[in-house]
PDB file of C-alpha atoms in Angstrom:
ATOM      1  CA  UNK A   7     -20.370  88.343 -86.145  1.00 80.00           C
ATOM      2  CA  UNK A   8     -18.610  87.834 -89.629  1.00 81.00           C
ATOM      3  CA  UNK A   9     -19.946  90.688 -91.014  1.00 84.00           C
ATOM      4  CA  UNK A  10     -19.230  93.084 -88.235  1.00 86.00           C
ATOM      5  CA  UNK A  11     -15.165  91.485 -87.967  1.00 89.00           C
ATOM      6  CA  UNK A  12     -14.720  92.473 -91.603  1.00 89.00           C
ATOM      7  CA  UNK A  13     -17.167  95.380 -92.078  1.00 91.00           C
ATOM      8  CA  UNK A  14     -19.023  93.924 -95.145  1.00 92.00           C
ATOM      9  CA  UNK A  15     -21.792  96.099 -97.079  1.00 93.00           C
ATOM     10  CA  UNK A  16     -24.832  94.334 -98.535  1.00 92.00           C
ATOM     11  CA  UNK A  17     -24.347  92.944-102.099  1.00 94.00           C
ATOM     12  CA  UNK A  18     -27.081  94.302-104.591  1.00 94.00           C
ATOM     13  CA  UNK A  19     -27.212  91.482-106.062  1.00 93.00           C
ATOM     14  CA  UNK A  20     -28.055  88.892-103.056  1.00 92.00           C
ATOM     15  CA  UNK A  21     -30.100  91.563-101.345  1.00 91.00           C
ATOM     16  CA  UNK A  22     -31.879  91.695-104.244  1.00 92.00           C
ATOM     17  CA  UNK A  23     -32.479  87.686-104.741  1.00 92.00           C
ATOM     18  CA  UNK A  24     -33.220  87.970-101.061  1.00 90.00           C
ATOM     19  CA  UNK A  25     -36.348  90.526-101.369  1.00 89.00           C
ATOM     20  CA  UNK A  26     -37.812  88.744-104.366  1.00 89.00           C
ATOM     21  CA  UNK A  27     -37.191  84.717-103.139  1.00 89.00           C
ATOM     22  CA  UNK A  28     -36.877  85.523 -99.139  1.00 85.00           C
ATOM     23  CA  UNK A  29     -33.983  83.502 -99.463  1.00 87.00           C
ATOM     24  CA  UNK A  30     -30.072  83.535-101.180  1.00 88.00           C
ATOM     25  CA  UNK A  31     -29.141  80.534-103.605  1.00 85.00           C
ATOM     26  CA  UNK A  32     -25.285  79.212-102.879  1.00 85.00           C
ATOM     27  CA  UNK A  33     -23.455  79.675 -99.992  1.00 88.00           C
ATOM     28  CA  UNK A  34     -23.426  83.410-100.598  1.00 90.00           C
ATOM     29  CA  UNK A  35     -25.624  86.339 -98.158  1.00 92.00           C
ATOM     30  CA  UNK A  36     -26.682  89.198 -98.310  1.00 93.00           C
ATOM     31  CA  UNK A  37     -23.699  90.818 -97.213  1.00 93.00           C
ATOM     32  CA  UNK A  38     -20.329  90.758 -99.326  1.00 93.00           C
ATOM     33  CA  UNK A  39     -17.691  88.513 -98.573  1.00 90.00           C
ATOM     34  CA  UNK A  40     -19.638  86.661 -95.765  1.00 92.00           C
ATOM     35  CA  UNK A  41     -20.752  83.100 -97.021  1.00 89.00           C
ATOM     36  CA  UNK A  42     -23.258  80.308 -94.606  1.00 88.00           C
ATOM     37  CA  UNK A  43     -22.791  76.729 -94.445  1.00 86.00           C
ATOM     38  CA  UNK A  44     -25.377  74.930 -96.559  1.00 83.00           C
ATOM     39  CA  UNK A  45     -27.534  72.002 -95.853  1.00 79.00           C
ATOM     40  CA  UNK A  46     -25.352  68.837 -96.107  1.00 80.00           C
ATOM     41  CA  UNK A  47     -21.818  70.696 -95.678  1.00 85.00           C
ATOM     42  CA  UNK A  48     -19.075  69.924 -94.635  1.00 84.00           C
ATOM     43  CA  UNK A  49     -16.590  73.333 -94.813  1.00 86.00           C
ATOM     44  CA  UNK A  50     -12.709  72.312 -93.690  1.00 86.00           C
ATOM     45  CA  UNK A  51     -10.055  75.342 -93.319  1.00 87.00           C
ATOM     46  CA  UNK A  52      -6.443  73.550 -94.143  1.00 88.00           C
ATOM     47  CA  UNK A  53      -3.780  76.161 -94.123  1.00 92.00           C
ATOM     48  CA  UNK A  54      -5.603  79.139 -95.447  1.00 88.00           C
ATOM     49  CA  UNK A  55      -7.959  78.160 -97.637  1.00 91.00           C
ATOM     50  CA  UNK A  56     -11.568  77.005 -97.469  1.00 86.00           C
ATOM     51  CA  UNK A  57     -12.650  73.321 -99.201  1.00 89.00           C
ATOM     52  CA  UNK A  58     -16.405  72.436 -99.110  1.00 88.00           C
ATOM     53  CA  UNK A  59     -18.007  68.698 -99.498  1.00 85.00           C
ATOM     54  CA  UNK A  60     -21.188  67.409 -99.568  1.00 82.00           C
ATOM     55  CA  UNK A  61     -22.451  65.126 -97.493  1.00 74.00           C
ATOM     56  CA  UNK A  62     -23.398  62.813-100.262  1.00 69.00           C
ATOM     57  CA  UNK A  63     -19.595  62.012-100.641  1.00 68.00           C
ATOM     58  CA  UNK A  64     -19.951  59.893 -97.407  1.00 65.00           C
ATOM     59  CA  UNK A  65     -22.759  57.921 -98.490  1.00 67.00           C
ATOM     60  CA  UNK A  66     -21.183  54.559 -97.657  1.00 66.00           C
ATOM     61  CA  UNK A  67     -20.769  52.074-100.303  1.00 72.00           C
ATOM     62  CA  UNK A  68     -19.309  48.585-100.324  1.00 76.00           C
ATOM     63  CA  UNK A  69     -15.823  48.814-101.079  1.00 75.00           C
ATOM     64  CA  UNK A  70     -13.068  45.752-100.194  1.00 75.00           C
ATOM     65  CA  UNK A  71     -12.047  47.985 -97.119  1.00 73.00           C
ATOM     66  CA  UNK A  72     -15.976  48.625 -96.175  1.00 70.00           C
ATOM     67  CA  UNK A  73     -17.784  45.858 -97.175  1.00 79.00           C
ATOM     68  CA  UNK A  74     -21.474  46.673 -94.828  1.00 83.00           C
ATOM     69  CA  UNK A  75     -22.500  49.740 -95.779  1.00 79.00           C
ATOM     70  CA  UNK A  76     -25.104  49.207 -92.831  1.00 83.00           C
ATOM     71  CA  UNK A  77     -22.415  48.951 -90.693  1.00 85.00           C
ATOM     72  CA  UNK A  78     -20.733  51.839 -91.660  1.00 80.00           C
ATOM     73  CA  UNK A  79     -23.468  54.002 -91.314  1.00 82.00           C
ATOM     74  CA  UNK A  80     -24.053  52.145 -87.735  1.00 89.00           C
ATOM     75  CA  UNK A  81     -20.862  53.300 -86.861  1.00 88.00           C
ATOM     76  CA  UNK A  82     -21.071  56.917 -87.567  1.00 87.00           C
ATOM     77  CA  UNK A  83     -24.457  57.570 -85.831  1.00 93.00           C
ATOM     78  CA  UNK A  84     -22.698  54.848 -82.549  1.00 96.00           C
ATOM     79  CA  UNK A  85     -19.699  57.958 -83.143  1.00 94.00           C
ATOM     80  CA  UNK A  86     -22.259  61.405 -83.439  1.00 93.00           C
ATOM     81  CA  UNK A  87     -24.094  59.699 -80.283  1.00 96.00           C
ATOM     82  CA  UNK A  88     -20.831  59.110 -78.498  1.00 97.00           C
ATOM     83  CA  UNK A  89     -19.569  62.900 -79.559  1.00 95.00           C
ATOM     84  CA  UNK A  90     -22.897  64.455 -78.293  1.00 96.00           C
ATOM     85  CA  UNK A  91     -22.599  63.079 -75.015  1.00 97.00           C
ATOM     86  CA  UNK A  92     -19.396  63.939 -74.349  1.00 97.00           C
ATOM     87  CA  UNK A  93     -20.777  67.598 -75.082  1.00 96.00           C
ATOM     88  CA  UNK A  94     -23.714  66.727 -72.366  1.00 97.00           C
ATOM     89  CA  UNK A  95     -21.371  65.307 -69.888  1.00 97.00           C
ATOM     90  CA  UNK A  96     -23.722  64.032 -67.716  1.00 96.00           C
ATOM     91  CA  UNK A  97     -26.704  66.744 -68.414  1.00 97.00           C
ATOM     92  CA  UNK A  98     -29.823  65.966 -69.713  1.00 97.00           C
ATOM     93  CA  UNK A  99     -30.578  65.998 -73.332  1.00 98.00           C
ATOM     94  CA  UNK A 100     -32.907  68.432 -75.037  1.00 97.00           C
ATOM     95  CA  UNK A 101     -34.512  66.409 -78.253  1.00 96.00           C
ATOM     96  CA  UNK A 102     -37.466  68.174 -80.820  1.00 95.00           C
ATOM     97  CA  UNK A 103     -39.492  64.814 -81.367  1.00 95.00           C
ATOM     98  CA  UNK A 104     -41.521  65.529 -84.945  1.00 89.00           C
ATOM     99  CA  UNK A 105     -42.883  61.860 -85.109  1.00 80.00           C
ATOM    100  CA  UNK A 106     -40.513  61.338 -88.324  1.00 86.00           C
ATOM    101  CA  UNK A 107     -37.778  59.115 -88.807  1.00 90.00           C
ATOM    102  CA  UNK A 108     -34.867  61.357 -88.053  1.00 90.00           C
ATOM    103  CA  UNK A 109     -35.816  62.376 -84.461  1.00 92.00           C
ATOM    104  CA  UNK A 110     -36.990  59.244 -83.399  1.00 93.00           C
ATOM    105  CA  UNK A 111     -33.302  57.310 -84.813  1.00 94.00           C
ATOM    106  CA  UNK A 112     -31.852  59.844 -82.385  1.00 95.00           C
ATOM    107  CA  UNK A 113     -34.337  60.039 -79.561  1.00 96.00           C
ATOM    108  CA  UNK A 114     -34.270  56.168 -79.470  1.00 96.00           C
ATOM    109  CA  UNK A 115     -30.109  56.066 -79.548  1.00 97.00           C
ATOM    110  CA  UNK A 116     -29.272  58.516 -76.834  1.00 97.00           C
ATOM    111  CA  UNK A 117     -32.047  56.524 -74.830  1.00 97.00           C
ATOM    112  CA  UNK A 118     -31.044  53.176 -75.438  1.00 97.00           C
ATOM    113  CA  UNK A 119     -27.385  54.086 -74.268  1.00 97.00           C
ATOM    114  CA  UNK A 120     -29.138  55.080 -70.823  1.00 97.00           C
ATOM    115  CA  UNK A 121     -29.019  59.077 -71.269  1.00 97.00           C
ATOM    116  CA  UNK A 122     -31.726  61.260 -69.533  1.00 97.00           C
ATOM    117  CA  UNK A 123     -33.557  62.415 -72.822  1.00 97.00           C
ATOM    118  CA  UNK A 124     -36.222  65.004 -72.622  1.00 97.00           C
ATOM    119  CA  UNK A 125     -38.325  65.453 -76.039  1.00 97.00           C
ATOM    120  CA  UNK A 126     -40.663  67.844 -76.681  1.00 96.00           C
ATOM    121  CA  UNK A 127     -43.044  68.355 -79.794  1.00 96.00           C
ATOM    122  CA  UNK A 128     -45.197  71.596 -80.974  1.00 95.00           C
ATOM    123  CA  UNK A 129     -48.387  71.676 -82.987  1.00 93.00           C
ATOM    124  CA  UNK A 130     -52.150  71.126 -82.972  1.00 92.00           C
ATOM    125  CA  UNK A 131     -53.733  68.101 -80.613  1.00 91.00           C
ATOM    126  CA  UNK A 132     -54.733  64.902 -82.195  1.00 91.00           C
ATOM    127  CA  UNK A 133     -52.258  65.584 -85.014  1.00 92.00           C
ATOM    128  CA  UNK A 134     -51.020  62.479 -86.589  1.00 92.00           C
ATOM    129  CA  UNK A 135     -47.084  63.696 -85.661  1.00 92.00           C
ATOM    130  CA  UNK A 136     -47.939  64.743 -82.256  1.00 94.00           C
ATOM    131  CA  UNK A 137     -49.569  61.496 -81.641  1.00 95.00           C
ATOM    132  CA  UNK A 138     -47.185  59.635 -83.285  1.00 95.00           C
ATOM    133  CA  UNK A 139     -43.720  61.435 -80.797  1.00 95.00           C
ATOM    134  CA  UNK A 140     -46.232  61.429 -77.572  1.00 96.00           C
ATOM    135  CA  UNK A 141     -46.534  57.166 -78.542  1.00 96.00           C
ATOM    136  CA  UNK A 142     -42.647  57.052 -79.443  1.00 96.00           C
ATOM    137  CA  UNK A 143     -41.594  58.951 -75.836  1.00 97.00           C
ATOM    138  CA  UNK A 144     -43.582  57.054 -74.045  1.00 97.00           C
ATOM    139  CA  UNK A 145     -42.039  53.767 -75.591  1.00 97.00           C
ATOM    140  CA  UNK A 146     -38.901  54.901 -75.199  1.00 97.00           C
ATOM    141  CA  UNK A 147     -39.687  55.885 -71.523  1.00 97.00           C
ATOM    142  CA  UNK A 148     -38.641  59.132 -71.955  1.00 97.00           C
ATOM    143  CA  UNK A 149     -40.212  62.970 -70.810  1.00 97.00           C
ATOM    144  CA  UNK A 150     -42.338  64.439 -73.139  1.00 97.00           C
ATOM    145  CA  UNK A 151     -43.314  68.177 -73.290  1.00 97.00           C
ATOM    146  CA  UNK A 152     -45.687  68.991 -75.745  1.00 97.00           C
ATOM    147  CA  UNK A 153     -46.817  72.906 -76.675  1.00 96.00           C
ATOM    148  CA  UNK A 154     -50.572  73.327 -78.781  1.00 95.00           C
ATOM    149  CA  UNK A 155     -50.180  76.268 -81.511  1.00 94.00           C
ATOM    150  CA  UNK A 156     -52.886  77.772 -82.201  1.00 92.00           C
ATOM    151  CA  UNK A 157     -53.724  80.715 -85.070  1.00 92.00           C
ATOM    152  CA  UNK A 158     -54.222  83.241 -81.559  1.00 93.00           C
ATOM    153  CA  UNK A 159     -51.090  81.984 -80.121  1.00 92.00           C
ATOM    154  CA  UNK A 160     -49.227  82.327 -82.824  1.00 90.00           C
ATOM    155  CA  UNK A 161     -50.444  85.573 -83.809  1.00 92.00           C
ATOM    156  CA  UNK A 162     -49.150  86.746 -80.147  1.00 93.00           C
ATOM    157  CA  UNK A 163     -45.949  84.871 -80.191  1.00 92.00           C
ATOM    158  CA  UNK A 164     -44.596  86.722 -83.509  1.00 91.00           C
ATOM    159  CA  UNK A 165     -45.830  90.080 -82.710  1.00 93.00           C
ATOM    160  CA  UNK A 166     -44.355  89.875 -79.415  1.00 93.00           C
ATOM    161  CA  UNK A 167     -40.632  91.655 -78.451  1.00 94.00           C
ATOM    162  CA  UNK A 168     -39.276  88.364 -77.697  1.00 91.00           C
ATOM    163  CA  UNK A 169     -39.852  87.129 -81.320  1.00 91.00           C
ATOM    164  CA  UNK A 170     -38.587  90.128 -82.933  1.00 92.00           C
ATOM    165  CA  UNK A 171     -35.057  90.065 -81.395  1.00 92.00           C
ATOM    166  CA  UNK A 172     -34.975  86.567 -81.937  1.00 91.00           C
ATOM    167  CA  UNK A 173     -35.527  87.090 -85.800  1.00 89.00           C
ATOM    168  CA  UNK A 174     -32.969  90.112 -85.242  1.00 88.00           C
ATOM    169  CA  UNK A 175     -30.186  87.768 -83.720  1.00 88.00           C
ATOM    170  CA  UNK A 176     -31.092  84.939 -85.822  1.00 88.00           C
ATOM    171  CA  UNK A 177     -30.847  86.140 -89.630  1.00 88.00           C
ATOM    172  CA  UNK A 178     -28.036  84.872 -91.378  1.00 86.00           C
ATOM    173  CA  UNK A 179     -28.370  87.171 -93.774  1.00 88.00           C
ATOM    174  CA  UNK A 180     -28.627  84.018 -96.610  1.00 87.00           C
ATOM    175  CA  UNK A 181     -32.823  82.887 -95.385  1.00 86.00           C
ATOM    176  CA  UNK A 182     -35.430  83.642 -92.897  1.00 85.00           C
ATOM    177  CA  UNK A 183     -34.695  82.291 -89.608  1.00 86.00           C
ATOM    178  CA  UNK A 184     -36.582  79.105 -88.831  1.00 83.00           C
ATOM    179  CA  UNK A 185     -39.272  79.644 -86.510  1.00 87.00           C
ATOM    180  CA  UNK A 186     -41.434  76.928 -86.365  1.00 88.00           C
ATOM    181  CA  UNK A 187     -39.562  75.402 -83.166  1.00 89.00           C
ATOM    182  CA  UNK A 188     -38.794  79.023 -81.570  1.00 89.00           C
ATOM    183  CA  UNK A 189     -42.066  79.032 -79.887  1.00 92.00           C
ATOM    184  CA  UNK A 190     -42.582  76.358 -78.181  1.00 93.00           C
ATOM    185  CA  UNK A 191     -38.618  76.652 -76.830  1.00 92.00           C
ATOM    186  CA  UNK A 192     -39.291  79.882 -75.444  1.00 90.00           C
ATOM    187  CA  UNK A 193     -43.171  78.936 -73.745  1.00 92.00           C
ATOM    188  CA  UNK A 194     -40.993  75.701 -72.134  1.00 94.00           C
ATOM    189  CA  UNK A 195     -38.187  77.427 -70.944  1.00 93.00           C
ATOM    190  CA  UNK A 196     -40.291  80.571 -69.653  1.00 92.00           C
ATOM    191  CA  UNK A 197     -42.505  77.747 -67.916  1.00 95.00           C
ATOM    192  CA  UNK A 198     -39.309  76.072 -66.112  1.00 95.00           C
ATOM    193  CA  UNK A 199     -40.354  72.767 -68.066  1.00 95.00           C
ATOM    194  CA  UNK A 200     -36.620  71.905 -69.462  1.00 94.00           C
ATOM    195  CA  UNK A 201     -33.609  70.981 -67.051  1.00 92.00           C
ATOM    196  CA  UNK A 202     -31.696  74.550 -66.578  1.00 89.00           C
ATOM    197  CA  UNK A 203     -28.345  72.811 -67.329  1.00 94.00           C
ATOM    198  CA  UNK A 204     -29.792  70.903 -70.562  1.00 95.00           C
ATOM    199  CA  UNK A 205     -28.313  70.303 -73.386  1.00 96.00           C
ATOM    200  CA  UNK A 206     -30.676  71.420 -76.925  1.00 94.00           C
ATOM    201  CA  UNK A 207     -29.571  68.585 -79.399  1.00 89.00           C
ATOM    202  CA  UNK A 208     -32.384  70.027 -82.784  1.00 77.00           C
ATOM    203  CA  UNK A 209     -32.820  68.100 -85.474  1.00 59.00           C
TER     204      UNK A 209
END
């Protein structure tokens, strides 16, 4: 969208870190002028110009005004929790349950605050993480959707249309687009297995 609103040209020099790495260091892509958000950013706009932080410079220390770190921290995942279901308002919640410690923190808070939580996992059968977020949804009481890739399933989901204008739409222009959760989003939502009103809360 950015680089169509200003009319930017590719930059030789990201293109060309782009072909060798399949990726672009910094914030920079591969189109001039248009810059992403890295991982851990926090990008304000305050009267014209741009300031960037990392997220690193909230890591919560004891200070005489903060003196529980734990409880700081507490209180900013109680706040993201509160924030995301004001987004939901009401509507289920879409959660990608790996088995790791991130997704099940969240999976386990919007449950224990009584929110209709759907998870759903992708992978091979009898894997330890699919094993491990079928155990955790079904502690947590919560719906569990769970789609098997395989090397033939696979094979068809990337050589199909659908994945090609997703990679289309979702290139940055600064990294491949992630694709290890687009399948199995697509297979549940084709199959009518997620709420039609949900709301997709990833990782």
């Amino acid at each position: 969208y950015v680089r169509e609103a200003i009319g930017a040209h590719p930059d030789p020099i990201t293109e060309g870190e782009f072909l060798l790495t399949r990726y672009v260091t910094g914030p920079e892509t591969v189109w001039s002028g248009v810059s992403a958000v890295q991982p851990g950013e926090v990008v304000e706009l305050a009267d014209g110009v741009v300031g960037r932080r990392q997220y690193w410079e909230y890591w919560p220390t004891p200070t005489d005004d903060a003196p529980d770190p734990i409880a700081t921290l507490r209180s900013g995942f109680e706040t993201a929790l509160e924030r995301t279901e004001r987004v939901a308002d009401g509507r289920p919640i879409v959660v990608p349950l790996s088995g790791g410690y991130d997704s099940r923190l969240l999976a386990a808070g919007l449950a224990a605050r009584g929110n209709d939580v759907v998870a759903f996992t992708f992978g091979r059968s009898g894997h330890p993480d699919v094993e491990t977020s079928r155990e955790v949804a079904d502690r947590l009481g919560i719906r569990w959707e769970f789609v098997e890739y395989t090397e033939a399933a696979w094979r068809g989901w990337y050589r199909g249309e659908a994945c090609r204008r997703y990679r289309e739409r979702a290139f940055g222009g600064d990294a491949l687009p992630f694709l290890a959760e687009w399948p199995a989003v697509h297979r549940l939502l084709e199959e009518g297995r997620f709420p039609d009103d949900a709301l997709f809360c990833p990782g």
